[in-house]
Amino acid sequence: MGTETTTELDHVRKYWTNKKPHSPIYNFLLDDITIISATKGRIIAHLKLLPVHVNYKKTLHGAVSSCIMDWAGGMAIASEGLDDTGVSTDIHTTFVSTATEGDVLEIEGKASKVGASLAFTTVEIRYAGDGGKMVAYGTHTKYLKK
């Protein structure tokens, strides 16, 4: 995936660059996330887990997983060419496994449907290596204000 670029990838990266400074929680938790690829309705990103991402047991904190669901759903909607990805109405996160500090996660966000007023997304969080073992998955619905 190296230096490949697409119109969608350029748009999503620009959207993230513009949004990030205005979101303290994303700035804090997702400062080092890297958007690897984007096509219409789909993004892939990588995040190396740091001390800020883990709980007292040194495993991925559930709040971080849910934050990733929120972020990746929005980025998947942005990959459809939107400049405003709306506001969250519903987020579900299912925790399947865990990860620890130093692990690199692969995040895949997909826009299942982007309508006139609602957008529906699915998100998977997996190990970037280790055969892509699932860590968490979920859904995210957003109201697209016009």
PDB file of C-alpha atoms in Angstrom, residues 10-115:
ATOM      1  CA  ASP A  10      -6.558  12.323  -0.402  1.00  0.00           C
ATOM      2  CA  HIS A  11     -10.028  13.488   0.672  1.00  0.00           C
ATOM      3  CA  VAL A  12     -10.070  11.401   3.873  1.00  0.00           C
ATOM      4  CA  ARG A  13      -6.564  12.487   4.861  1.00  0.00           C
ATOM      5  CA  LYS A  14      -7.492  16.147   4.272  1.00  0.00           C
ATOM      6  CA  TYR A  15     -10.724  15.700   6.238  1.00  0.00           C
ATOM      7  CA  TRP A  16      -8.794  14.146   9.156  1.00  0.00           C
ATOM      8  CA  THR A  17      -6.124  16.860   9.074  1.00  0.00           C
ATOM      9  CA  ASN A  18      -8.829  19.535   9.273  1.00  0.00           C
ATOM     10  CA  LYS A  19     -10.952  17.784  11.931  1.00  0.00           C
ATOM     11  CA  LYS A  20      -8.216  16.595  14.309  1.00  0.00           C
ATOM     12  CA  PRO A  21      -7.214  19.983  15.803  1.00  0.00           C
ATOM     13  CA  HIS A  22     -10.837  20.611  16.800  1.00  0.00           C
ATOM     14  CA  SER A  23     -11.325  17.323  18.645  1.00  0.00           C
ATOM     15  CA  PRO A  24      -9.410  17.097  21.932  1.00  0.00           C
ATOM     16  CA  ILE A  25     -10.276  13.407  22.467  1.00  0.00           C
ATOM     17  CA  TYR A  26      -9.160  12.386  18.967  1.00  0.00           C
ATOM     18  CA  ASN A  27      -6.063  14.541  19.359  1.00  0.00           C
ATOM     19  CA  PHE A  28      -5.251  12.779  22.619  1.00  0.00           C
ATOM     20  CA  LEU A  29      -6.085   9.153  21.738  1.00  0.00           C
ATOM     21  CA  LEU A  30      -5.610   9.011  17.970  1.00  0.00           C
ATOM     22  CA  ASP A  31      -2.749  11.426  17.391  1.00  0.00           C
ATOM     23  CA  ASP A  32      -0.575   8.699  15.849  1.00  0.00           C
ATOM     24  CA  ILE A  33      -3.211   6.920  13.736  1.00  0.00           C
ATOM     25  CA  THR A  34      -2.177   6.493  10.099  1.00  0.00           C
ATOM     26  CA  ILE A  35      -4.708   6.263   7.294  1.00  0.00           C
ATOM     27  CA  ILE A  36      -3.262   3.601   4.988  1.00  0.00           C
ATOM     28  CA  SER A  37      -5.897   3.419   2.259  1.00  0.00           C
ATOM     29  CA  ALA A  38      -9.303   4.677   1.282  1.00  0.00           C
ATOM     30  CA  THR A  39     -11.721   3.804  -1.469  1.00  0.00           C
ATOM     31  CA  LYS A  40     -15.338   4.871  -1.811  1.00  0.00           C
ATOM     32  CA  GLY A  41     -17.029   3.736   1.406  1.00  0.00           C
ATOM     33  CA  ARG A  42     -13.980   2.055   2.984  1.00  0.00           C
ATOM     34  CA  ILE A  43     -10.886   3.109   4.939  1.00  0.00           C
ATOM     35  CA  ILE A  44      -7.984   1.212   6.464  1.00  0.00           C
ATOM     36  CA  ALA A  45      -5.832   2.722   9.222  1.00  0.00           C
ATOM     37  CA  HIS A  46      -3.085   1.553  11.573  1.00  0.00           C
ATOM     38  CA  LEU A  47      -2.538   2.478  15.199  1.00  0.00           C
ATOM     39  CA  LYS A  48       0.373   1.390  17.390  1.00  0.00           C
ATOM     40  CA  LEU A  49      -0.848   1.019  20.960  1.00  0.00           C
ATOM     41  CA  LEU A  50       0.839   3.338  23.443  1.00  0.00           C
ATOM     42  CA  PRO A  51       0.486   3.638  27.234  1.00  0.00           C
ATOM     43  CA  VAL A  52      -2.415   6.071  26.732  1.00  0.00           C
ATOM     44  CA  HIS A  53      -4.428   3.313  24.982  1.00  0.00           C
ATOM     45  CA  VAL A  54      -4.295   0.637  27.681  1.00  0.00           C
ATOM     46  CA  ASN A  55      -6.043   0.056  30.998  1.00  0.00           C
ATOM     47  CA  TYR A  56      -4.560  -0.905  34.361  1.00  0.00           C
ATOM     48  CA  LYS A  57      -4.190  -4.504  33.108  1.00  0.00           C
ATOM     49  CA  LYS A  58      -2.026  -3.135  30.261  1.00  0.00           C
ATOM     50  CA  THR A  59      -4.584  -4.211  27.643  1.00  0.00           C
ATOM     51  CA  LEU A  60      -6.537  -2.124  25.149  1.00  0.00           C
ATOM     52  CA  HIS A  61      -9.028   0.035  27.032  1.00  0.00           C
ATOM     53  CA  GLY A  62     -12.663  -0.375  25.998  1.00  0.00           C
ATOM     54  CA  ALA A  63     -13.104   3.384  25.775  1.00  0.00           C
ATOM     55  CA  VAL A  64     -10.313   3.514  23.189  1.00  0.00           C
ATOM     56  CA  SER A  65     -11.986   0.768  21.143  1.00  0.00           C
ATOM     57  CA  SER A  66     -15.242   2.727  21.192  1.00  0.00           C
ATOM     58  CA  CYS A  67     -13.433   5.927  20.245  1.00  0.00           C
ATOM     59  CA  ILE A  68     -11.927   4.067  17.280  1.00  0.00           C
ATOM     60  CA  MET A  69     -15.430   2.904  16.251  1.00  0.00           C
ATOM     61  CA  ASP A  70     -16.591   6.517  16.297  1.00  0.00           C
ATOM     62  CA  TRP A  71     -13.563   7.775  14.351  1.00  0.00           C
ATOM     63  CA  ALA A  72     -13.463   5.008  11.724  1.00  0.00           C
ATOM     64  CA  GLY A  73     -17.191   5.249  11.033  1.00  0.00           C
ATOM     65  CA  GLY A  74     -16.793   8.956  10.376  1.00  0.00           C
ATOM     66  CA  MET A  75     -13.776   8.412   8.133  1.00  0.00           C
ATOM     67  CA  ALA A  76     -15.676   5.767   6.126  1.00  0.00           C
ATOM     68  CA  ILE A  77     -18.447   8.313   5.566  1.00  0.00           C
ATOM     69  CA  ALA A  78     -15.854  10.930   4.560  1.00  0.00           C
ATOM     70  CA  SER A  79     -14.518   8.465   1.960  1.00  0.00           C
ATOM     71  CA  GLU A  80     -17.862   8.881   0.194  1.00  0.00           C
ATOM     72  CA  GLY A  81     -16.783  12.477  -0.529  1.00  0.00           C
ATOM     73  CA  LEU A  82     -18.645  14.188   2.314  1.00  0.00           C
ATOM     74  CA  ASP A  83     -17.131  17.195   4.055  1.00  0.00           C
ATOM     75  CA  ASP A  84     -19.401  16.810   7.090  1.00  0.00           C
ATOM     76  CA  THR A  85     -19.899  13.341   8.538  1.00  0.00           C
ATOM     77  CA  GLY A  86     -22.717  14.292  10.898  1.00  0.00           C
ATOM     78  CA  VAL A  87     -23.269  13.374  14.523  1.00  0.00           C
ATOM     79  CA  SER A  88     -23.414   9.971  16.178  1.00  0.00           C
ATOM     80  CA  THR A  89     -26.815   8.535  17.014  1.00  0.00           C
ATOM     81  CA  ASP A  90     -25.744   4.992  17.889  1.00  0.00           C
ATOM     82  CA  ILE A  91     -22.457   3.157  18.450  1.00  0.00           C
ATOM     83  CA  HIS A  92     -22.119  -0.523  19.348  1.00  0.00           C
ATOM     84  CA  THR A  93     -18.802  -2.178  20.178  1.00  0.00           C
ATOM     85  CA  THR A  94     -18.302  -5.904  20.674  1.00  0.00           C
ATOM     86  CA  PHE A  95     -15.058  -6.871  22.385  1.00  0.00           C
ATOM     87  CA  VAL A  96     -13.756 -10.168  21.012  1.00  0.00           C
ATOM     88  CA  SER A  97     -10.149 -10.257  22.182  1.00  0.00           C
ATOM     89  CA  THR A  98      -7.583  -7.793  23.436  1.00  0.00           C
ATOM     90  CA  ALA A  99      -4.280  -6.217  22.504  1.00  0.00           C
ATOM     91  CA  THR A 100      -1.405  -4.818  24.523  1.00  0.00           C
ATOM     92  CA  GLU A 101       0.948  -1.883  24.425  1.00  0.00           C
ATOM     93  CA  GLY A 102       3.232  -2.062  21.378  1.00  0.00           C
ATOM     94  CA  ASP A 103       0.764  -4.037  19.247  1.00  0.00           C
ATOM     95  CA  VAL A 104      -0.196  -2.503  15.925  1.00  0.00           C
ATOM     96  CA  LEU A 105      -3.898  -2.530  15.162  1.00  0.00           C
ATOM     97  CA  GLU A 106      -5.509  -2.426  11.748  1.00  0.00           C
ATOM     98  CA  ILE A 107      -8.802  -0.570  11.651  1.00  0.00           C
ATOM     99  CA  GLU A 108     -11.251  -1.047   8.806  1.00  0.00           C
ATOM    100  CA  GLY A 109     -14.255   1.225   8.486  1.00  0.00           C
ATOM    101  CA  LYS A 110     -16.979   0.604   5.905  1.00  0.00           C
ATOM    102  CA  ALA A 111     -19.948   2.760   4.996  1.00  0.00           C
ATOM    103  CA  SER A 112     -22.798   0.300   4.530  1.00  0.00           C
ATOM    104  CA  LYS A 113     -25.223   3.036   3.434  1.00  0.00           C
ATOM    105  CA  VAL A 114     -24.953   6.792   3.236  1.00  0.00           C
ATOM    106  CA  GLY A 115     -28.414   8.242   2.743  1.00  0.00           C
TER     107      GLY A 115
END
